[in-house]
């Protein structure tokens, strides 16, 4: 039996009530990046990835469901209190993709009210936190239908569903370090849903500071869904996927041993490789802005002079995440505000945990 079959809900359940569900889910920052999807498959990654879920940076979603009387389904979305139709195509596609696994959704109309804790238009991708929060709301409906639903299954299926909304969203279901994508060295890892990182983590990595430098508040010109597609014809893609898988092996040993310098070297290399992939795609693109580069050089100089453990990683955009051990938080944050503030539109403080 195919693994995805475990998630089918074909039986006709009758939930004859209307209801409201509220769920929160965090954003995450990948250490080993998911970039590229397998051809002709729905949301299956080309390599395994691992991220930290972020504290304080999350989406809260309220899902209101009403029994449907008319044939045509209605879904309304409100973002920070205002109706927003621009998200509708993505949400409709999501409902369409998951309908096979959640047949009960056909019985309802929905109003989705969502808000983020991070500033509006901060350039921080909210698809991971918003799609995972929505998937958790949907699983709460399923829980009302199937009384024997176990917690493990609840989270696993939520991750499985979130993946159809946005790949990285499947990792946001769990706190801490989370892996998505099958890797030979990680037991239980697979392409269908994420799992909590199952091995030993040195205490230095159980909680890290993450300062997000918002350098560009505006949406990036190439969205990540388009960027993933460009990997299909990127001449360096095959090597990149191999390298990501090797990096995962390296990271397993780093996380166990608590080697901060190796950790920093690995995450910075991963971040720059992700950006190299978009620069070498057709059409090519450059996400970094001049201030992104200023910040990266400043971090390297500061690290050399101060011997502090501060490392950067990047998302699919111009913004920078600075990661450091919480033991060094006071001096590092002081330096960030004195030396980097002028390059940023906003600074968001968070923790990886
Ligand atoms: C650079 O999850 O946003 O953040 O599956 O098309 O929604 P879709 O892509 P998305 O890609 C995230 C890419 C990344 C790296 C990562 O989070 O692993």
PDB file of C-alpha atoms in Angstrom, residues 34-337:
ATOM      1  CA  UNK A  34      14.552  22.773   0.143  1.00  0.00           C
ATOM      2  CA  UNK A  35      15.020  24.123  -3.345  1.00  0.00           C
ATOM      3  CA  UNK A  36      13.697  22.096  -6.256  1.00  0.00           C
ATOM      4  CA  UNK A  37      10.787  19.674  -6.557  1.00  0.00           C
ATOM      5  CA  UNK A  38      10.637  16.306  -8.280  1.00  0.00           C
ATOM      6  CA  UNK A  39       9.209  16.532 -11.773  1.00  0.00           C
ATOM      7  CA  UNK A  40       5.582  15.509 -12.377  1.00  0.00           C
ATOM      8  CA  UNK A  41       4.920  14.961  -8.688  1.00  0.00           C
ATOM      9  CA  UNK A  42       2.938  17.133  -6.317  1.00  0.00           C
ATOM     10  CA  UNK A  43       5.111  18.887  -3.764  1.00  0.00           C
ATOM     11  CA  UNK A  44       7.822  16.224  -3.494  1.00  0.00           C
ATOM     12  CA  UNK A  45      11.245  17.734  -2.707  1.00  0.00           C
ATOM     13  CA  UNK A  46      14.408  16.926  -4.647  1.00  0.00           C
ATOM     14  CA  UNK A  47      16.479  16.826  -1.477  1.00  0.00           C
ATOM     15  CA  UNK A  48      15.897  16.590   2.248  1.00  0.00           C
ATOM     16  CA  UNK A  49      15.815  19.786   4.296  1.00  0.00           C
ATOM     17  CA  UNK A  50      15.930  20.731   7.958  1.00  0.00           C
ATOM     18  CA  UNK A  51      14.704  23.858   9.712  1.00  0.00           C
ATOM     19  CA  UNK A  52      14.272  25.443  13.078  1.00  0.00           C
ATOM     20  CA  UNK A  53      10.754  26.552  13.948  1.00  0.00           C
ATOM     21  CA  UNK A  54      10.752  30.126  15.182  1.00  0.00           C
ATOM     22  CA  UNK A  55       9.408  31.484  18.410  1.00  0.00           C
ATOM     23  CA  UNK A  56       7.314  34.678  18.325  1.00  0.00           C
ATOM     24  CA  UNK A  57       7.075  34.670  14.518  1.00  0.00           C
ATOM     25  CA  UNK A  58       3.793  32.928  13.794  1.00  0.00           C
ATOM     26  CA  UNK A  59       0.379  33.013  12.144  1.00  0.00           C
ATOM     27  CA  UNK A  60      -2.887  32.691  14.002  1.00  0.00           C
ATOM     28  CA  UNK A  61      -5.789  31.364  11.943  1.00  0.00           C
ATOM     29  CA  UNK A  62      -9.478  31.177  12.768  1.00  0.00           C
ATOM     30  CA  UNK A  63     -11.410  28.784  10.578  1.00  0.00           C
ATOM     31  CA  UNK A  64     -15.188  29.207  10.589  1.00  0.00           C
ATOM     32  CA  UNK A  65     -17.092  26.391   8.900  1.00  0.00           C
ATOM     33  CA  UNK A  66     -20.753  26.345   7.914  1.00  0.00           C
ATOM     34  CA  UNK A  67     -22.666  23.429   6.470  1.00  0.00           C
ATOM     35  CA  UNK A  68     -23.061  23.997   2.773  1.00  0.00           C
ATOM     36  CA  UNK A  69     -26.549  24.251   1.373  1.00  0.00           C
ATOM     37  CA  UNK A  70     -25.930  25.403  -2.179  1.00  0.00           C
ATOM     38  CA  UNK A  71     -23.898  23.423  -4.682  1.00  0.00           C
ATOM     39  CA  UNK A  72     -21.206  26.029  -5.139  1.00  0.00           C
ATOM     40  CA  UNK A  73     -18.553  26.218  -2.433  1.00  0.00           C
ATOM     41  CA  UNK A  74     -17.756  29.557  -0.840  1.00  0.00           C
ATOM     42  CA  UNK A  75     -14.436  30.391   0.798  1.00  0.00           C
ATOM     43  CA  UNK A  76     -13.716  33.864   2.133  1.00  0.00           C
ATOM     44  CA  UNK A  77     -10.369  35.003   3.440  1.00  0.00           C
ATOM     45  CA  UNK A  78      -9.717  37.854   5.838  1.00  0.00           C
ATOM     46  CA  UNK A  79      -6.147  38.951   6.473  1.00  0.00           C
ATOM     47  CA  UNK A  80      -5.594  41.212   9.505  1.00  0.00           C
ATOM     48  CA  UNK A  81      -9.312  41.986   9.562  1.00  0.00           C
ATOM     49  CA  UNK A  82      -9.684  42.893   5.866  1.00  0.00           C
ATOM     50  CA  UNK A  83     -11.093  40.640   3.160  1.00  0.00           C
ATOM     51  CA  UNK A  84      -8.291  39.552   0.839  1.00  0.00           C
ATOM     52  CA  UNK A  85      -9.084  37.937  -2.497  1.00  0.00           C
ATOM     53  CA  UNK A  86      -5.478  37.701  -3.687  1.00  0.00           C
ATOM     54  CA  UNK A  87      -4.823  34.579  -1.551  1.00  0.00           C
ATOM     55  CA  UNK A  88      -7.958  32.850  -2.861  1.00  0.00           C
ATOM     56  CA  UNK A  89      -6.438  31.003  -5.868  1.00  0.00           C
ATOM     57  CA  UNK A  90      -3.720  29.476  -3.641  1.00  0.00           C
ATOM     58  CA  UNK A  91      -6.256  28.438  -1.002  1.00  0.00           C
ATOM     59  CA  UNK A  92      -8.651  26.971  -3.589  1.00  0.00           C
ATOM     60  CA  UNK A  93      -5.785  24.975  -5.096  1.00  0.00           C
ATOM     61  CA  UNK A  94      -4.862  23.772  -1.606  1.00  0.00           C
ATOM     62  CA  UNK A  95      -8.436  22.617  -0.875  1.00  0.00           C
ATOM     63  CA  UNK A  96      -8.547  20.924  -4.256  1.00  0.00           C
ATOM     64  CA  UNK A  97      -5.262  19.062  -3.631  1.00  0.00           C
ATOM     65  CA  UNK A  98      -6.252  17.810  -0.190  1.00  0.00           C
ATOM     66  CA  UNK A  99      -9.881  16.915  -1.028  1.00  0.00           C
ATOM     67  CA  UNK A 100      -8.849  13.307  -1.696  1.00  0.00           C
ATOM     68  CA  UNK A 101      -7.590  12.999   1.879  1.00  0.00           C
ATOM     69  CA  UNK A 102     -10.283  15.078   3.597  1.00  0.00           C
ATOM     70  CA  UNK A 103     -13.534  14.311   1.768  1.00  0.00           C
ATOM     71  CA  UNK A 104     -15.509  15.859   4.648  1.00  0.00           C
ATOM     72  CA  UNK A 105     -14.369  19.333   3.557  1.00  0.00           C
ATOM     73  CA  UNK A 106     -16.850  19.179   0.686  1.00  0.00           C
ATOM     74  CA  UNK A 107     -19.735  19.600   3.146  1.00  0.00           C
ATOM     75  CA  UNK A 108     -18.735  23.090   4.239  1.00  0.00           C
ATOM     76  CA  UNK A 109     -18.277  26.698   3.315  1.00  0.00           C
ATOM     77  CA  UNK A 110     -15.381  28.435   5.025  1.00  0.00           C
ATOM     78  CA  UNK A 111     -14.347  31.794   6.329  1.00  0.00           C
ATOM     79  CA  UNK A 112     -10.619  31.948   7.057  1.00  0.00           C
ATOM     80  CA  UNK A 113      -9.437  34.779   9.308  1.00  0.00           C
ATOM     81  CA  UNK A 114      -5.709  35.022   9.605  1.00  0.00           C
ATOM     82  CA  UNK A 115      -3.171  37.360  11.181  1.00  0.00           C
ATOM     83  CA  UNK A 116       0.603  37.295  11.636  1.00  0.00           C
ATOM     84  CA  UNK A 117       2.562  38.342  14.705  1.00  0.00           C
ATOM     85  CA  UNK A 118       5.341  39.654  12.517  1.00  0.00           C
ATOM     86  CA  UNK A 119       4.927  43.078  10.961  1.00  0.00           C
ATOM     87  CA  UNK A 120       2.824  43.329   7.853  1.00  0.00           C
ATOM     88  CA  UNK A 121       4.937  43.522   4.679  1.00  0.00           C
ATOM     89  CA  UNK A 122       8.145  42.658   6.507  1.00  0.00           C
ATOM     90  CA  UNK A 123       9.233  40.498   3.594  1.00  0.00           C
ATOM     91  CA  UNK A 124       9.116  37.416   5.820  1.00  0.00           C
ATOM     92  CA  UNK A 125       7.483  34.544   3.997  1.00  0.00           C
ATOM     93  CA  UNK A 126       4.225  33.747   5.725  1.00  0.00           C
ATOM     94  CA  UNK A 127       3.209  30.803   3.553  1.00  0.00           C
ATOM     95  CA  UNK A 128       4.870  28.256   5.880  1.00  0.00           C
ATOM     96  CA  UNK A 129       3.145  29.554   9.018  1.00  0.00           C
ATOM     97  CA  UNK A 130      -0.203  30.265   7.352  1.00  0.00           C
ATOM     98  CA  UNK A 131      -0.533  26.959   5.479  1.00  0.00           C
ATOM     99  CA  UNK A 132       0.521  24.963   8.535  1.00  0.00           C
ATOM    100  CA  UNK A 133      -1.961  26.845  10.756  1.00  0.00           C
ATOM    101  CA  UNK A 134      -4.722  26.112   8.237  1.00  0.00           C
ATOM    102  CA  UNK A 135      -3.758  22.426   8.033  1.00  0.00           C
ATOM    103  CA  UNK A 136      -3.940  22.210  11.853  1.00  0.00           C
ATOM    104  CA  UNK A 137      -7.440  23.779  11.775  1.00  0.00           C
ATOM    105  CA  UNK A 138      -8.556  21.201   9.208  1.00  0.00           C
ATOM    106  CA  UNK A 139      -7.211  18.383  11.358  1.00  0.00           C
ATOM    107  CA  UNK A 140      -9.274  19.726  14.271  1.00  0.00           C
ATOM    108  CA  UNK A 141     -12.382  19.235  12.121  1.00  0.00           C
ATOM    109  CA  UNK A 142     -11.224  15.688  11.371  1.00  0.00           C
ATOM    110  CA  UNK A 143     -10.758  15.116  15.105  1.00  0.00           C
ATOM    111  CA  UNK A 144     -14.409  15.999  15.686  1.00  0.00           C
ATOM    112  CA  UNK A 145     -15.377  13.363  13.129  1.00  0.00           C
ATOM    113  CA  UNK A 146     -13.022  10.596  14.188  1.00  0.00           C
ATOM    114  CA  UNK A 147     -13.007  10.336  17.949  1.00  0.00           C
ATOM    115  CA  UNK A 148     -10.106   7.856  18.077  1.00  0.00           C
ATOM    116  CA  UNK A 149      -7.629  10.114  16.279  1.00  0.00           C
ATOM    117  CA  UNK A 150      -4.220   9.803  17.914  1.00  0.00           C
ATOM    118  CA  UNK A 151      -1.958  12.795  18.523  1.00  0.00           C
ATOM    119  CA  UNK A 152       0.875  11.351  16.402  1.00  0.00           C
ATOM    120  CA  UNK A 153      -1.434  10.769  13.461  1.00  0.00           C
ATOM    121  CA  UNK A 154      -2.989  14.220  13.929  1.00  0.00           C
ATOM    122  CA  UNK A 155       0.390  15.961  13.577  1.00  0.00           C
ATOM    123  CA  UNK A 156       1.674  13.691  10.824  1.00  0.00           C
ATOM    124  CA  UNK A 157      -1.406  14.233   8.714  1.00  0.00           C
ATOM    125  CA  UNK A 158      -1.369  17.977   9.445  1.00  0.00           C
ATOM    126  CA  UNK A 159       2.201  18.041   8.107  1.00  0.00           C
ATOM    127  CA  UNK A 160       1.174  15.924   5.114  1.00  0.00           C
ATOM    128  CA  UNK A 161      -1.677  18.342   4.318  1.00  0.00           C
ATOM    129  CA  UNK A 162       0.381  21.501   4.921  1.00  0.00           C
ATOM    130  CA  UNK A 163       2.903  20.258   2.338  1.00  0.00           C
ATOM    131  CA  UNK A 164       0.260  20.612  -0.386  1.00  0.00           C
ATOM    132  CA  UNK A 165      -0.124  24.285   0.511  1.00  0.00           C
ATOM    133  CA  UNK A 166       3.594  25.043   0.684  1.00  0.00           C
ATOM    134  CA  UNK A 167       6.476  22.591   0.981  1.00  0.00           C
ATOM    135  CA  UNK A 168       8.249  24.345   3.841  1.00  0.00           C
ATOM    136  CA  UNK A 169       4.909  24.559   5.736  1.00  0.00           C
ATOM    137  CA  UNK A 170       5.052  20.835   6.529  1.00  0.00           C
ATOM    138  CA  UNK A 171       8.067  21.521   8.797  1.00  0.00           C
ATOM    139  CA  UNK A 172       6.201  24.241  10.763  1.00  0.00           C
ATOM    140  CA  UNK A 173       3.881  21.690  12.391  1.00  0.00           C
ATOM    141  CA  UNK A 174       6.562  20.748  14.919  1.00  0.00           C
ATOM    142  CA  UNK A 175       8.714  22.894  17.215  1.00  0.00           C
ATOM    143  CA  UNK A 176      12.505  22.669  17.237  1.00  0.00           C
ATOM    144  CA  UNK A 177      14.550  21.062  14.499  1.00  0.00           C
ATOM    145  CA  UNK A 178      12.374  19.434  11.852  1.00  0.00           C
ATOM    146  CA  UNK A 179      13.320  17.321   8.825  1.00  0.00           C
ATOM    147  CA  UNK A 180      11.418  16.904   5.588  1.00  0.00           C
ATOM    148  CA  UNK A 181      12.490  14.694   2.689  1.00  0.00           C
ATOM    149  CA  UNK A 182      13.831  11.163   2.777  1.00  0.00           C
ATOM    150  CA  UNK A 183      17.471  10.873   3.823  1.00  0.00           C
ATOM    151  CA  UNK A 184      19.290   7.579   4.274  1.00  0.00           C
ATOM    152  CA  UNK A 185      20.843   8.638   7.587  1.00  0.00           C
ATOM    153  CA  UNK A 186      17.635   9.919   9.204  1.00  0.00           C
ATOM    154  CA  UNK A 187      15.292   7.238  10.409  1.00  0.00           C
ATOM    155  CA  UNK A 188      11.649   7.931   9.544  1.00  0.00           C
ATOM    156  CA  UNK A 189      12.449  10.802   7.192  1.00  0.00           C
ATOM    157  CA  UNK A 190      10.332  10.804   4.047  1.00  0.00           C
ATOM    158  CA  UNK A 191       9.031  12.992   1.250  1.00  0.00           C
ATOM    159  CA  UNK A 192       5.373  13.058   2.319  1.00  0.00           C
ATOM    160  CA  UNK A 193       5.529  14.777   5.678  1.00  0.00           C
ATOM    161  CA  UNK A 194       8.038  16.225   8.110  1.00  0.00           C
ATOM    162  CA  UNK A 195       9.292  14.624  11.324  1.00  0.00           C
ATOM    163  CA  UNK A 196      10.937  16.089  14.423  1.00  0.00           C
ATOM    164  CA  UNK A 197      14.723  15.652  14.153  1.00  0.00           C
ATOM    165  CA  UNK A 198      15.163  12.253  15.838  1.00  0.00           C
ATOM    166  CA  UNK A 199      18.791  12.304  17.035  1.00  0.00           C
ATOM    167  CA  UNK A 200      20.891  13.751  19.790  1.00  0.00           C
ATOM    168  CA  UNK A 201      21.201  17.542  19.835  1.00  0.00           C
ATOM    169  CA  UNK A 202      23.998  19.186  21.804  1.00  0.00           C
ATOM    170  CA  UNK A 203      22.552  21.705  24.342  1.00  0.00           C
ATOM    171  CA  UNK A 204      24.171  24.609  22.458  1.00  0.00           C
ATOM    172  CA  UNK A 205      21.740  23.934  19.585  1.00  0.00           C
ATOM    173  CA  UNK A 206      18.546  23.342  21.560  1.00  0.00           C
ATOM    174  CA  UNK A 207      17.810  27.069  21.641  1.00  0.00           C
ATOM    175  CA  UNK A 208      19.516  29.708  19.509  1.00  0.00           C
ATOM    176  CA  UNK A 209      18.911  33.397  19.064  1.00  0.00           C
ATOM    177  CA  UNK A 210      17.635  34.452  15.646  1.00  0.00           C
ATOM    178  CA  UNK A 211      17.636  38.132  14.717  1.00  0.00           C
ATOM    179  CA  UNK A 212      15.879  38.770  11.431  1.00  0.00           C
ATOM    180  CA  UNK A 213      17.169  41.786   9.548  1.00  0.00           C
ATOM    181  CA  UNK A 214      14.443  43.033   7.248  1.00  0.00           C
ATOM    182  CA  UNK A 215      16.336  44.637   4.393  1.00  0.00           C
ATOM    183  CA  UNK A 216      13.605  44.623   1.790  1.00  0.00           C
ATOM    184  CA  UNK A 217       9.947  44.839   2.764  1.00  0.00           C
ATOM    185  CA  UNK A 218       8.536  44.307  -0.684  1.00  0.00           C
ATOM    186  CA  UNK A 219       7.599  40.977  -2.232  1.00  0.00           C
ATOM    187  CA  UNK A 220      10.426  39.384  -4.167  1.00  0.00           C
ATOM    188  CA  UNK A 221      10.210  39.411  -7.950  1.00  0.00           C
ATOM    189  CA  UNK A 222      10.615  35.654  -8.291  1.00  0.00           C
ATOM    190  CA  UNK A 223       8.335  33.746  -5.938  1.00  0.00           C
ATOM    191  CA  UNK A 224       9.681  30.556  -4.434  1.00  0.00           C
ATOM    192  CA  UNK A 225       7.137  28.380  -6.297  1.00  0.00           C
ATOM    193  CA  UNK A 226       8.532  29.721  -9.605  1.00  0.00           C
ATOM    194  CA  UNK A 227      12.115  29.419  -8.336  1.00  0.00           C
ATOM    195  CA  UNK A 228      11.628  25.727  -7.558  1.00  0.00           C
ATOM    196  CA  UNK A 229      10.460  25.147 -11.142  1.00  0.00           C
ATOM    197  CA  UNK A 230      13.566  26.824 -12.516  1.00  0.00           C
ATOM    198  CA  UNK A 231      15.678  24.102 -10.885  1.00  0.00           C
ATOM    199  CA  UNK A 232      14.378  21.617 -13.469  1.00  0.00           C
ATOM    200  CA  UNK A 233      16.613  23.182 -16.118  1.00  0.00           C
ATOM    201  CA  UNK A 234      19.351  24.530 -13.895  1.00  0.00           C
ATOM    202  CA  UNK A 235      22.624  22.904 -15.054  1.00  0.00           C
ATOM    203  CA  UNK A 236      23.951  22.757 -11.463  1.00  0.00           C
ATOM    204  CA  UNK A 237      20.812  21.243  -9.938  1.00  0.00           C
ATOM    205  CA  UNK A 238      21.998  17.645  -9.775  1.00  0.00           C
ATOM    206  CA  UNK A 239      25.164  18.600  -7.902  1.00  0.00           C
ATOM    207  CA  UNK A 240      23.165  20.842  -5.590  1.00  0.00           C
ATOM    208  CA  UNK A 241      20.840  17.986  -4.562  1.00  0.00           C
ATOM    209  CA  UNK A 242      23.841  15.736  -3.889  1.00  0.00           C
ATOM    210  CA  UNK A 243      25.536  18.481  -1.882  1.00  0.00           C
ATOM    211  CA  UNK A 244      22.404  19.090   0.244  1.00  0.00           C
ATOM    212  CA  UNK A 245      22.243  15.404   1.110  1.00  0.00           C
ATOM    213  CA  UNK A 246      25.936  15.354   2.042  1.00  0.00           C
ATOM    214  CA  UNK A 247      25.434  18.478   4.151  1.00  0.00           C
ATOM    215  CA  UNK A 248      22.695  16.667   6.050  1.00  0.00           C
ATOM    216  CA  UNK A 249      25.178  13.953   7.047  1.00  0.00           C
ATOM    217  CA  UNK A 250      27.634  16.637   8.163  1.00  0.00           C
ATOM    218  CA  UNK A 251      24.932  18.436  10.135  1.00  0.00           C
ATOM    219  CA  UNK A 252      23.928  15.275  12.030  1.00  0.00           C
ATOM    220  CA  UNK A 253      27.447  15.013  13.403  1.00  0.00           C
ATOM    221  CA  UNK A 254      27.693  18.790  14.086  1.00  0.00           C
ATOM    222  CA  UNK A 255      24.426  18.782  16.030  1.00  0.00           C
ATOM    223  CA  UNK A 256      25.645  15.878  18.124  1.00  0.00           C
ATOM    224  CA  UNK A 257      29.106  17.268  18.836  1.00  0.00           C
ATOM    225  CA  UNK A 258      28.062  20.915  19.369  1.00  0.00           C
ATOM    226  CA  UNK A 259      30.594  22.298  16.919  1.00  0.00           C
ATOM    227  CA  UNK A 260      29.456  25.908  16.428  1.00  0.00           C
ATOM    228  CA  UNK A 261      32.088  26.938  13.886  1.00  0.00           C
ATOM    229  CA  UNK A 262      31.340  23.971  11.651  1.00  0.00           C
ATOM    230  CA  UNK A 263      27.624  24.727  12.055  1.00  0.00           C
ATOM    231  CA  UNK A 264      28.134  28.325  10.962  1.00  0.00           C
ATOM    232  CA  UNK A 265      30.270  27.353   8.010  1.00  0.00           C
ATOM    233  CA  UNK A 266      27.640  24.865   6.872  1.00  0.00           C
ATOM    234  CA  UNK A 267      24.601  27.147   7.153  1.00  0.00           C
ATOM    235  CA  UNK A 268      26.331  30.054   5.424  1.00  0.00           C
ATOM    236  CA  UNK A 269      27.426  27.764   2.606  1.00  0.00           C
ATOM    237  CA  UNK A 270      23.852  26.456   2.273  1.00  0.00           C
ATOM    238  CA  UNK A 271      22.446  29.994   2.145  1.00  0.00           C
ATOM    239  CA  UNK A 272      24.902  31.142  -0.513  1.00  0.00           C
ATOM    240  CA  UNK A 273      24.308  27.967  -2.542  1.00  0.00           C
ATOM    241  CA  UNK A 274      20.559  28.662  -2.544  1.00  0.00           C
ATOM    242  CA  UNK A 275      21.252  32.147  -3.895  1.00  0.00           C
ATOM    243  CA  UNK A 276      23.737  30.756  -6.429  1.00  0.00           C
ATOM    244  CA  UNK A 277      20.940  28.521  -7.743  1.00  0.00           C
ATOM    245  CA  UNK A 278      18.634  31.457  -8.484  1.00  0.00           C
ATOM    246  CA  UNK A 279      21.522  33.415 -10.034  1.00  0.00           C
ATOM    247  CA  UNK A 280      22.297  30.533 -12.375  1.00  0.00           C
ATOM    248  CA  UNK A 281      18.691  29.749 -13.379  1.00  0.00           C
ATOM    249  CA  UNK A 282      17.014  30.871 -16.599  1.00  0.00           C
ATOM    250  CA  UNK A 283      15.675  33.492 -16.214  1.00  0.00           C
ATOM    251  CA  UNK A 284      18.331  34.438 -13.649  1.00  0.00           C
ATOM    252  CA  UNK A 285      17.657  36.657 -10.688  1.00  0.00           C
ATOM    253  CA  UNK A 286      19.444  38.284  -7.767  1.00  0.00           C
ATOM    254  CA  UNK A 287      17.591  38.378  -4.453  1.00  0.00           C
ATOM    255  CA  UNK A 288      20.342  40.128  -2.495  1.00  0.00           C
ATOM    256  CA  UNK A 289      20.281  43.896  -2.206  1.00  0.00           C
ATOM    257  CA  UNK A 290      23.372  46.060  -1.613  1.00  0.00           C
ATOM    258  CA  UNK A 291      22.501  46.187   2.093  1.00  0.00           C
ATOM    259  CA  UNK A 292      22.347  42.377   2.252  1.00  0.00           C
ATOM    260  CA  UNK A 293      25.979  42.291   1.109  1.00  0.00           C
ATOM    261  CA  UNK A 294      26.997  45.044   3.537  1.00  0.00           C
ATOM    262  CA  UNK A 295      25.531  42.979   6.374  1.00  0.00           C
ATOM    263  CA  UNK A 296      27.242  39.736   5.307  1.00  0.00           C
ATOM    264  CA  UNK A 297      30.677  41.411   5.140  1.00  0.00           C
ATOM    265  CA  UNK A 298      30.061  43.119   8.485  1.00  0.00           C
ATOM    266  CA  UNK A 299      29.197  39.776  10.086  1.00  0.00           C
ATOM    267  CA  UNK A 300      32.385  38.185   8.729  1.00  0.00           C
ATOM    268  CA  UNK A 301      34.540  41.100   9.980  1.00  0.00           C
ATOM    269  CA  UNK A 302      32.900  41.183  13.389  1.00  0.00           C
ATOM    270  CA  UNK A 303      33.270  37.433  13.792  1.00  0.00           C
ATOM    271  CA  UNK A 304      36.956  37.576  12.920  1.00  0.00           C
ATOM    272  CA  UNK A 305      37.672  40.408  15.342  1.00  0.00           C
ATOM    273  CA  UNK A 306      35.440  39.406  18.257  1.00  0.00           C
ATOM    274  CA  UNK A 307      35.560  35.583  17.910  1.00  0.00           C
ATOM    275  CA  UNK A 308      31.805  35.632  18.610  1.00  0.00           C
ATOM    276  CA  UNK A 309      29.654  32.837  17.216  1.00  0.00           C
ATOM    277  CA  UNK A 310      27.336  34.719  14.899  1.00  0.00           C
ATOM    278  CA  UNK A 311      26.367  33.212  11.552  1.00  0.00           C
ATOM    279  CA  UNK A 312      23.931  34.126   8.812  1.00  0.00           C
ATOM    280  CA  UNK A 313      21.440  32.275   6.742  1.00  0.00           C
ATOM    281  CA  UNK A 314      19.172  33.591   4.004  1.00  0.00           C
ATOM    282  CA  UNK A 315      15.712  32.846   2.700  1.00  0.00           C
ATOM    283  CA  UNK A 316      14.548  33.264  -0.860  1.00  0.00           C
ATOM    284  CA  UNK A 317      14.909  37.036  -0.618  1.00  0.00           C
ATOM    285  CA  UNK A 318      17.088  39.915   0.554  1.00  0.00           C
ATOM    286  CA  UNK A 319      16.569  39.510   4.305  1.00  0.00           C
ATOM    287  CA  UNK A 320      19.160  38.049   6.648  1.00  0.00           C
ATOM    288  CA  UNK A 321      18.699  35.725   9.640  1.00  0.00           C
ATOM    289  CA  UNK A 322      21.510  35.945  12.188  1.00  0.00           C
ATOM    290  CA  UNK A 323      21.870  32.863  14.360  1.00  0.00           C
ATOM    291  CA  UNK A 324      23.904  32.722  17.579  1.00  0.00           C
ATOM    292  CA  UNK A 325      23.995  30.801  20.869  1.00  0.00           C
ATOM    293  CA  UNK A 326      21.811  32.289  23.590  1.00  0.00           C
ATOM    294  CA  UNK A 327      24.862  32.443  25.883  1.00  0.00           C
ATOM    295  CA  UNK A 328      26.211  35.249  23.659  1.00  0.00           C
ATOM    296  CA  UNK A 329      22.884  37.016  23.146  1.00  0.00           C
ATOM    297  CA  UNK A 330      23.589  40.241  25.068  1.00  0.00           C
ATOM    298  CA  UNK A 331      26.841  41.253  23.389  1.00  0.00           C
ATOM    299  CA  UNK A 332      25.722  40.084  19.947  1.00  0.00           C
ATOM    300  CA  UNK A 333      22.388  41.906  20.012  1.00  0.00           C
ATOM    301  CA  UNK A 334      24.181  45.042  21.239  1.00  0.00           C
ATOM    302  CA  UNK A 335      26.510  44.852  18.247  1.00  0.00           C
ATOM    303  CA  UNK A 336      23.629  44.201  15.827  1.00  0.00           C
ATOM    304  CA  UNK A 337      21.796  47.342  16.935  1.00  0.00           C
TER     305      UNK A 337
END
